Amino acid sequence: MKVLVINCGSSSLKYQVLDMEDESLLAKGLVERIGIPGSILCHEKTGMEKYNLEAPMADHKDAISHVLDALLDKDHGVLKSMDEIGAVGHRVVHAGEKYAYSVLLSQDVIDALTECTDLAPLHNPPNLLGISACKELMPDTFMVGVFDTAFHQTMEPESYIYAIPYEYYEKYKIRRYGFHGTSHKYVAERAAAILGKPVDDFKVITCHLGNGASITAVKNGKSINTSMGFTPLEGLVMGTRSGDLDPAILQFIAEKENMDVFKVTNILNKKSGIYGISGISNDLRDIEKAVLEGNDRALIAVKVFAHRVKSYIGSYMAEMNGVDAIVFTAGIGENDIGMRAQILENMENLGVELDLELNNIRGIETVISKPDSKVKVLLIPTNEELMIARDTNRIVSELK
Ligand code: ADP
């Protein structure tokens, strides 16, 4: 079966087509500036050069319709007819407490996801737009939803309940949900496979360090704690997000700067993190360049970022009574050699010994700890699309 994977943002859309016979990638692409002048589709058939198509795309339906045209194109396409697509897998950010697994997108499920919009006002609406556009354009094709929150639904109350009046959990479902679940699950399973350990007897800390960043404690294949919370704002320091801070700071800034709570929250989401500390950029590559040029704030930003990750690793090691492995993934985790070294510096007493030579690598699945390190350290490029395609393929194959 061929599976189309769709990941819709508010003005962008990523897609891939995979052949699930051998899990090969047939084509992938990105549409940007949906609903904004200058809409552009960048399509890449595996093994061929990328090609760009500029055309007005007023909404997600327009964008997906151009994607389908690209997939059928006689030169750059990979399909003779749309019937070859057996199912579409949609990335959906928030499924609340409703879904701990991927599911077929029936109308009931779509209604339940629409109810979760309150919990993810920036993410779920574009995800839902993508689903309805695909349903209109491909009415007879199965659609599956794969949720960022699902993997973390195995957490126990001690990990997900906040110490605020319990009625807020009961009334409004305020709790830790956690995100990036598809990525954490993928790299945790890959780490077990690479090390030749059974997933159900394996303790691993997975560090997904991208522009958004989160870290998860995975015990015997299940997420038992994760750093992102009710929203993706909690936890690690990120490109523009603050991560953890004293909640009293919100009111303090609001009073001092004469702002309302929405504005302050917006600052914590969009003007904080690496960008906020350094005042330069949200991209660690720019920050590290500035460090070399002697910029003090850039240096503080790098140190705060590394320190926060290390603190979480220590906390999760305590929570799991030690770990078998630590995994780095996503843009920073896969590429930033110096950051990995800084995070794991001086952890020999905890059995973590990075091999600086093996660590000198980017983007390739590798064990980067010293051969006798008690805790293995791995670099594993994430592949959320493959996970979405696998779940989609499994769920639809079971229907037939
Ligand atoms: P997201 O999917 O959350 O947007 P990614 O996983 O694509 O993020 O990661 C993007 C981030 O990865 C960039 O903002 C940048 O900070 C970081 N990054 C990518 N390549 C490198 C590199 N070679 N060195 C350091 N950081 C890098």
mmCIF file of N, CA, C and O and ligand atoms in Angstrom, residues 14 180 208-213 239 241 282-286 288 329-337 339 362 382 384, ligand 1:
data_model
loop_
_atom_site.group_PDB
_atom_site.id
_atom_site.type_symbol
_atom_site.label_atom_id
_atom_site.label_comp_id
_atom_site.label_asym_id
_atom_site.label_seq_id
_atom_site.Cartn_x
_atom_site.Cartn_y
_atom_site.Cartn_z
ATOM 1 N N LYS A 14 3.587 19.957 5.004
ATOM 2 C CA LYS A 14 4.631 19.029 4.569
ATOM 3 C C LYS A 14 3.958 17.734 4.159
ATOM 4 O O LYS A 14 2.960 17.341 4.773
ATOM 5 N N HIS A 180 5.554 15.858 20.688
ATOM 6 C CA HIS A 180 6.631 15.158 19.958
ATOM 7 C C HIS A 180 6.576 13.648 20.204
ATOM 8 O O HIS A 180 7.581 12.959 20.048
ATOM 9 N N HIS A 208 14.610 15.227 22.139
ATOM 10 C CA HIS A 208 14.224 15.778 20.833
ATOM 11 C C HIS A 208 14.535 17.274 20.899
ATOM 12 O O HIS A 208 13.778 18.058 21.473
ATOM 13 N N LEU A 209 15.686 17.650 20.331
ATOM 14 C CA LEU A 209 16.146 19.037 20.436
ATOM 15 C C LEU A 209 16.100 19.700 19.065
ATOM 16 O O LEU A 209 17.040 19.583 18.277
ATOM 17 N N GLY A 210 14.981 20.327 18.776
ATOM 18 C CA GLY A 210 14.849 21.087 17.528
ATOM 19 C C GLY A 210 14.541 22.518 17.906
ATOM 20 O O GLY A 210 14.904 22.964 18.990
ATOM 21 N N ASN A 211 13.854 23.210 17.021
ATOM 22 C CA ASN A 211 13.421 24.552 17.365
ATOM 23 C C ASN A 211 12.459 24.477 18.546
ATOM 24 O O ASN A 211 12.552 25.233 19.502
ATOM 25 N N GLY A 212 11.528 23.523 18.476
ATOM 26 C CA GLY A 212 10.782 23.105 19.672
ATOM 27 C C GLY A 212 11.563 21.938 20.263
ATOM 28 O O GLY A 212 12.101 21.135 19.507
ATOM 29 N N ALA A 213 11.628 21.866 21.591
ATOM 30 C CA ALA A 213 12.465 20.810 22.176
ATOM 31 C C ALA A 213 11.747 20.164 23.354
ATOM 32 O O ALA A 213 11.067 20.850 24.131
ATOM 33 N N GLY A 239 13.946 27.439 20.814
ATOM 34 C CA GLY A 239 14.368 28.528 19.932
ATOM 35 C C GLY A 239 13.828 29.870 20.405
ATOM 36 O O GLY A 239 14.577 30.814 20.639
ATOM 37 N N ARG A 241 10.917 29.760 22.774
ATOM 38 C CA ARG A 241 10.070 29.515 23.958
ATOM 39 C C ARG A 241 10.909 29.420 25.224
ATOM 40 O O ARG A 241 11.984 28.816 25.208
ATOM 41 N N ASN A 282 16.978 32.607 16.884
ATOM 42 C CA ASN A 282 16.487 31.379 17.534
ATOM 43 C C ASN A 282 17.297 30.166 17.064
ATOM 44 O O ASN A 282 17.070 29.054 17.512
ATOM 45 N N ASP A 283 18.202 30.396 16.126
ATOM 46 C CA ASP A 283 18.937 29.280 15.527
ATOM 47 C C ASP A 283 20.306 29.141 16.204
ATOM 48 O O ASP A 283 21.119 30.065 16.158
ATOM 49 N N LEU A 284 20.539 27.975 16.781
ATOM 50 C CA LEU A 284 21.791 27.778 17.529
ATOM 51 C C LEU A 284 23.038 27.968 16.663
ATOM 52 O O LEU A 284 24.098 28.301 17.173
ATOM 53 N N ARG A 285 22.910 27.763 15.361
ATOM 54 C CA ARG A 285 24.085 27.974 14.492
ATOM 55 C C ARG A 285 24.534 29.423 14.556
ATOM 56 O O ARG A 285 25.725 29.719 14.652
ATOM 57 N N ASP A 286 23.548 30.361 14.541
ATOM 58 C CA ASP A 286 23.892 31.791 14.631
ATOM 59 C C ASP A 286 24.476 32.098 16.000
ATOM 60 O O ASP A 286 25.402 32.907 16.122
ATOM 61 N N GLU A 288 26.082 30.084 18.058
ATOM 62 C CA GLU A 288 27.438 29.555 18.246
ATOM 63 C C GLU A 288 28.474 30.381 17.482
ATOM 64 O O GLU A 288 29.605 30.546 17.932
ATOM 65 N N THR A 329 18.086 13.582 19.143
ATOM 66 C CA THR A 329 17.469 13.655 17.817
ATOM 67 C C THR A 329 16.985 15.077 17.523
ATOM 68 O O THR A 329 17.094 15.957 18.369
ATOM 69 N N ALA A 330 16.468 15.289 16.303
ATOM 70 C CA ALA A 330 15.974 16.584 15.769
ATOM 71 C C ALA A 330 17.148 17.520 15.460
ATOM 72 O O ALA A 330 18.301 17.179 15.742
ATOM 73 N N GLY A 331 16.848 18.690 14.887
ATOM 74 C CA GLY A 331 17.870 19.575 14.302
ATOM 75 C C GLY A 331 19.116 19.747 15.156
ATOM 76 O O GLY A 331 20.239 19.534 14.677
ATOM 77 N N ILE A 332 18.949 20.132 16.414
ATOM 78 C CA ILE A 332 20.102 20.364 17.284
ATOM 79 C C ILE A 332 20.689 19.022 17.729
ATOM 80 O O ILE A 332 21.908 18.807 17.665
ATOM 81 N N GLY A 333 19.834 18.110 18.159
ATOM 82 C CA GLY A 333 20.297 16.807 18.651
ATOM 83 C C GLY A 333 21.075 16.028 17.599
ATOM 84 O O GLY A 333 22.036 15.324 17.911
ATOM 85 N N GLU A 334 20.659 16.178 16.324
ATOM 86 C CA GLU A 334 21.312 15.409 15.268
ATOM 87 C C GLU A 334 22.582 16.077 14.736
ATOM 88 O O GLU A 334 23.464 15.403 14.213
ATOM 89 N N ASN A 335 22.632 17.414 14.889
ATOM 90 C CA ASN A 335 23.710 18.148 14.195
ATOM 91 C C ASN A 335 24.689 18.895 15.072
ATOM 92 O O ASN A 335 25.768 19.246 14.613
ATOM 93 N N ASP A 336 24.298 19.204 16.295
ATOM 94 C CA ASP A 336 25.140 20.089 17.087
ATOM 95 C C ASP A 336 26.092 19.289 17.974
ATOM 96 O O ASP A 336 25.768 18.911 19.107
ATOM 97 N N ILE A 337 27.275 19.068 17.418
ATOM 98 C CA ILE A 337 28.292 18.236 18.072
ATOM 99 C C ILE A 337 28.666 18.836 19.429
ATOM 100 O O ILE A 337 28.720 18.145 20.458
ATOM 101 N N MET A 339 27.016 20.978 21.317
ATOM 102 C CA MET A 339 25.930 20.998 22.302
ATOM 103 C C MET A 339 25.773 19.626 22.967
ATOM 104 O O MET A 339 25.599 19.533 24.175
ATOM 105 N N ARG A 362 27.330 14.060 12.183
ATOM 106 C CA ARG A 362 26.022 14.712 12.061
ATOM 107 C C ARG A 362 25.052 13.816 11.296
ATOM 108 O O ARG A 362 25.420 13.266 10.262
ATOM 109 N N THR A 382 15.398 11.494 13.604
ATOM 110 C CA THR A 382 14.004 11.111 13.802
ATOM 111 C C THR A 382 13.306 10.896 12.461
ATOM 112 O O THR A 382 13.801 11.323 11.416
ATOM 113 N N GLU A 384 9.365 11.028 11.895
ATOM 114 C CA GLU A 384 7.963 11.020 12.315
ATOM 115 C C GLU A 384 7.051 10.567 11.175
ATOM 116 O O GLU A 384 6.046 9.897 11.402
HETATM 117 P P1 ADP B 1 11.547 22.069 14.201
HETATM 118 O O1 ADP B 1 11.072 20.840 13.471
HETATM 119 O O2 ADP B 1 11.147 22.141 15.641
HETATM 120 O O3 ADP B 1 11.362 23.363 13.461
HETATM 121 P P2 ADP B 1 14.217 21.043 13.660
HETATM 122 O O4 ADP B 1 14.244 19.716 14.293
HETATM 123 O O5 ADP B 1 14.174 21.139 12.175
HETATM 124 O O6 ADP B 1 13.130 21.960 14.325
HETATM 125 O O7 ADP B 1 15.509 21.836 14.184
HETATM 126 C C1 ADP B 1 15.772 23.139 13.741
HETATM 127 C C2 ADP B 1 16.891 23.707 14.573
HETATM 128 O O8 ADP B 1 18.026 22.832 14.520
HETATM 129 C C3 ADP B 1 17.428 25.027 14.051
HETATM 130 O O9 ADP B 1 16.711 26.106 14.586
HETATM 131 C C4 ADP B 1 18.847 25.023 14.541
HETATM 132 O O10 ADP B 1 18.910 25.667 15.804
HETATM 133 C C5 ADP B 1 19.190 23.572 14.744
HETATM 134 N N1 ADP B 1 20.240 23.106 13.854
HETATM 135 C C6 ADP B 1 20.138 22.562 12.636
HETATM 136 N N2 ADP B 1 21.370 22.250 12.136
HETATM 137 C C7 ADP B 1 22.258 22.610 13.077
HETATM 138 C C8 ADP B 1 23.673 22.559 13.185
HETATM 139 N N3 ADP B 1 24.429 22.084 12.185
HETATM 140 N N4 ADP B 1 24.239 23.022 14.311
HETATM 141 C C9 ADP B 1 23.490 23.510 15.310
HETATM 142 N N5 ADP B 1 22.147 23.581 15.278
HETATM 143 C C10 ADP B 1 21.549 23.147 14.179
#
